[in-house]
Amino acid sequence: MKELSSSEIRQMYLDFFKSKGHAVEPSSSLVPQDDPSLLWINSGVATMKKYFSGQVVPENPRMTSSQKSIRTNDIENVGKTARHHTLFEMLGNFSVGDYFKKEAIGFAWELLTSPDWFGWDADKLYMTVYPKDTDAKDAWEAVGVAPDHIIAVEDNFWDIGEGPSGPDSEVFYDRGEAFNNLAADDPENYPGGENERYLEVWNIVFSQFNHEPDGSYKPLPRKNIDTGMGLERVVSIFQNARTNFETDLFLPIIHKTAELSAGKKYGDNHEDDVAFKVIADHARAITFAIGDGALPSNEGRGYVIRRLIRRAIVNGQKLGINGAFLDQLVPVVGEIMQSYYPDVLKQADYIAKIVRSEEDRFGETLNDGLNLLNSVIADLKEQGGTQIDGADAFKLYDTYGFPVELTEEYADDQGITVDQAGFKAEMQKQKDRARNARGKQTAMGLQHDLLINVKTPSEYVGYTELETTSTLTELVVDDQLADEAPAGATVEAMFDTTPFYAEMGGQVADKGDILTGDGTVVAHVADVQHAPNGQNLHTLTLVAPMEKGTSYELKVDRKFHSKVEKNHTATHLLDKALREVFGEHTQQAGSLVEGDYLRFDFTHFGAVDPADLAKAEAIVNEKIFAEMPVKTVVTDIESAKKMGAIALFSEKYGKTVRVVSAGDFVTEFCGGNHVKNTNEIGLFKITSESGVGAGVRRIEAVTSAAAYKYLHDHDDILHAVGSALKVTQVTEVTQKVSALQAQVKSLEQQQAALEGKLASQEASAVFDKITTAGNYQLISGTVQVSKMDQLRALADTWRDQSLSDVLVLGAEVNGKANLIVAVSADKQKQVKAGDLIKAIAPKINGGGGGRPNLAQAGGKNPAGLPDAMTAAVDWLSEQD
Ligand code: ATP
Ligand code: MG
């Protein structure tokens, strides 16, 4: 076996497929783009849906990638099996309507066995195929796989519900007798079974059907290949590691964890080893997920991150690590992955900061959770129960971040179990809620058969022209290509040239009209989107018939377009201003450029200081007033990067890119429409700032006339306030308000002083009457106070002056009854305040409790206060 590092293996895979004509695609963000059906990118193909569904035609139908992926459904397996992770890298090769089964299998065999590439021993390899898929079996035999190494397995059909599906073929590596964890005759002991000896390394999917919404399978017009090979598993084979964890991808993290632990060593005992593995796994997943802009929270992706961090902390405790430590693993992960993911190390400080604050936060809930857990257990014991119910375990999990395993271990020490089924039911309920919230979306769009084959060119000329004379080249009526359309129809249309912008990069589509040569309007443009082959596809509502091949006048609504331009350039200025104020790590998390306003989402941890927001707003306006020219150039991606252009992480760019700069302030990759000089924007005003989801803030802002109107409306409000306050100049408003506040405060103080006096008069009246109840001297009575606090103050006075053995005071406050009971220090053995209050509180329809020296109660029945006093005398008379 060759001695190869994980970086070399990843590179070898990509190089092999590059040599077979594949375009090497970068590893996309873990956060799916425009795909609400997925929480995380969980495979290479998940980033390629738009190509597989036909929505977009790729530049090269052959692609290869090493795609970071997260699979939360494997979380329980982590550390327990040798081969599962939450975050792993999936090496893959893809064919979109190009090569199919035979070539895919040929490539696979060459990569795996050729001495120029992996050079693995053919005897060690086993293939599974779908029983009906004789083509796959024949193809494996044709390349030289022995028939007894090809196993038919019924499960080998890849299906994710609606969308592309098909049989698959998996490649297993026989790790040898030494890895047997099952008896020889165990039914799972075969390639494809759940065992440690035969390791699944690769899955090759032949996607040849479309799983239709009605459940049937229709052959796809274009057949696709999608494969996935787990990098960590391949590395474990090359590095002769017992599990994925004893490889260069994980060992440095494990060693660092050992350093931070209370003298624990990896390899000493099974239980600790599981903890080490879980920590190493989760550290990677957390680091990458946060690096891609996700943040800990209570829902969706954020919840996954939170759960991983807490699990890691609990496992850290098992290794004797108290307090935060995960943040120190972040740079270790960054270093391991640096060759292919240089951004992680660059962002390490930022990521570590977020991890640290989440660790500190769990440190707080950890104690709150423990308190709740203790009281649940105490209650259970009192009632003779032995099982914590599912709802309580779920509350601990959900509200206090207590993993159910931790609850279980803790309860177990006291002989108590956890209702797992009940917990799971609660969990399922929450999952269903989350799924419903995400909405019902098809897993993968159906192929856009109709437009995939439409390659008629269409040129967008809107950067320079807003009116053109253009020929109608394609018309879609009722999902059919057509030559003409009647008045009243809503149709889709393409023209040889068009000034209409198609919605993209947050900028909305242009509006406008289509006219005949003599100036009669024939259609309104309702929407413009990109067709699969990139043409601008106009949705038109017709007022008169239209005909293919005819020439029309295309007229963009200039007023609307000009507002959009202003908002778009302002968006770039804001993006840069936020980076100046909050740091370069601030990432755009979404943007909408409308005619009336602009909306900009960005990553930011915690609340935004209004002063910072004002700073960003001031910077944008400064750049507007500086009258900076806005220029665009079209160039190649490398030159654009050299210009320092801001690119969106999530976006994939072609070979040539358009770059927009405003003076020397900001340069961004952008295909949108912009003003020629920043001074056209006139004015920029932020109208709102709020949190949307965890760690993402949203700014809404307006420009130009809309900004003027906004400020003017606020000026009106200010004047209205001024006249209500009766000031002559609005500038006096703040002064006037401060003066009023001071006045209110002094009145409150006077009132409190008067109430104090009243209360002490009340007190001397009550304190004068000492009676005897049983063996005790008692002061009791109803007093007039306005707050419960004053009752407590009276009890303090009573205690300071040692006036009697027992004090019982009642008061009516805001229609409710309050009681306080105090017992002198030398009588607390015989009489407990808490017991006495329990005996008398029912008279006021209430309940209460407290310590032996002081107790209080509240109730709904003030009329019962005299009865409560009588009851106190009776109760005391019965005591020793
Ligand atoms: P397994 O049965 O081992 O869980 P799978 O059938 O779920 O694997 P696929 O969905 O076919 O895996 O994914 C393709 C490849 O990705 C697998 O052959 C494996 O090498 C890798 N892979 C899948 N899940 C994981 C995981 N949780 N951790 C590491 N690698 C994985
Ligand atoms: Mg599989």
mmCIF file of C-alpha atoms and ligand atoms in Angstrom, residues 71 74 77 83-90 158 168 170-171 194 200-203 227-233 244, ligand 1:
data_model
loop_
_atom_site.group_PDB
_atom_site.id
_atom_site.type_symbol
_atom_site.label_atom_id
_atom_site.label_comp_id
_atom_site.label_asym_id
_atom_site.label_seq_id
_atom_site.Cartn_x
_atom_site.Cartn_y
_atom_site.Cartn_z
ATOM 1 C CA ARG A 71 -25.056 14.050 7.943
ATOM 2 C CA ASP A 74 -25.177 9.520 11.580
ATOM 3 C CA ASN A 77 -22.825 6.319 15.171
ATOM 4 C CA ARG A 83 -16.501 4.844 9.671
ATOM 5 C CA HIS A 84 -19.161 7.442 10.489
ATOM 6 C CA HIS A 85 -18.801 11.180 10.940
ATOM 7 C CA THR A 86 -21.083 14.150 11.102
ATOM 8 C CA LEU A 87 -18.798 16.139 8.792
ATOM 9 C CA PHE A 88 -16.994 14.223 6.100
ATOM 10 C CA GLU A 89 -15.708 14.867 2.623
ATOM 11 C CA MET A 90 -17.311 13.151 -0.302
ATOM 12 C CA TRP A 158 -30.932 5.088 -4.769
ATOM 13 C CA ASP A 168 -26.487 1.918 -7.581
ATOM 14 C CA GLU A 170 -21.233 0.050 -3.966
ATOM 15 C CA VAL A 171 -17.550 -0.701 -3.597
ATOM 16 C CA GLU A 194 -23.476 -3.891 9.003
ATOM 17 C CA GLU A 200 -18.095 0.617 2.101
ATOM 18 C CA VAL A 201 -15.934 3.229 0.416
ATOM 19 C CA TRP A 202 -17.791 4.247 -2.697
ATOM 20 C CA ASN A 203 -21.291 4.436 -4.019
ATOM 21 C CA THR A 227 -20.797 8.968 -7.177
ATOM 22 C CA GLY A 228 -19.676 9.429 -3.602
ATOM 23 C CA MET A 229 -16.504 8.177 -1.964
ATOM 24 C CA GLY A 230 -15.850 8.966 1.682
ATOM 25 C CA LEU A 231 -12.380 10.531 1.884
ATOM 26 C CA GLU A 232 -11.870 9.628 5.563
ATOM 27 C CA ARG A 233 -12.575 5.932 4.886
ATOM 28 C CA ASN A 244 -11.016 6.716 10.395
HETATM 29 P P1 ATP B 1 -23.014 3.653 5.334
HETATM 30 O O1 ATP B 1 -23.954 2.544 4.966
HETATM 31 O O2 ATP B 1 -21.622 3.206 5.615
HETATM 32 O O3 ATP B 1 -23.583 4.551 6.393
HETATM 33 P P2 ATP B 1 -24.139 5.135 3.175
HETATM 34 O O4 ATP B 1 -24.713 4.039 2.357
HETATM 35 O O5 ATP B 1 -25.032 5.912 4.048
HETATM 36 O O6 ATP B 1 -22.905 4.578 4.045
HETATM 37 P P3 ATP B 1 -23.841 6.786 0.833
HETATM 38 O O7 ATP B 1 -25.049 7.604 1.088
HETATM 39 O O8 ATP B 1 -23.900 5.788 -0.235
HETATM 40 O O9 ATP B 1 -23.358 6.112 2.209
HETATM 41 O O10 ATP B 1 -22.619 7.806 0.631
HETATM 42 C C1 ATP B 1 -21.531 7.569 -0.249
HETATM 43 C C2 ATP B 1 -20.222 7.422 0.488
HETATM 44 O O11 ATP B 1 -20.000 8.463 1.419
HETATM 45 C C3 ATP B 1 -20.128 6.167 1.313
HETATM 46 O O12 ATP B 1 -19.704 5.096 0.503
HETATM 47 C C4 ATP B 1 -19.081 6.524 2.343
HETATM 48 O O13 ATP B 1 -17.776 6.325 1.845
HETATM 49 C C5 ATP B 1 -19.311 7.990 2.560
HETATM 50 N N1 ATP B 1 -20.133 8.250 3.754
HETATM 51 C C6 ATP B 1 -21.467 8.191 3.873
HETATM 52 N N2 ATP B 1 -21.887 8.544 5.108
HETATM 53 C C7 ATP B 1 -20.758 8.839 5.807
HETATM 54 C C8 ATP B 1 -20.512 9.282 7.139
HETATM 55 N N3 ATP B 1 -21.512 9.520 8.003
HETATM 56 N N4 ATP B 1 -19.249 9.493 7.517
HETATM 57 C C9 ATP B 1 -18.226 9.277 6.654
HETATM 58 N N5 ATP B 1 -18.385 8.866 5.383
HETATM 59 C C10 ATP B 1 -19.638 8.649 4.945
#
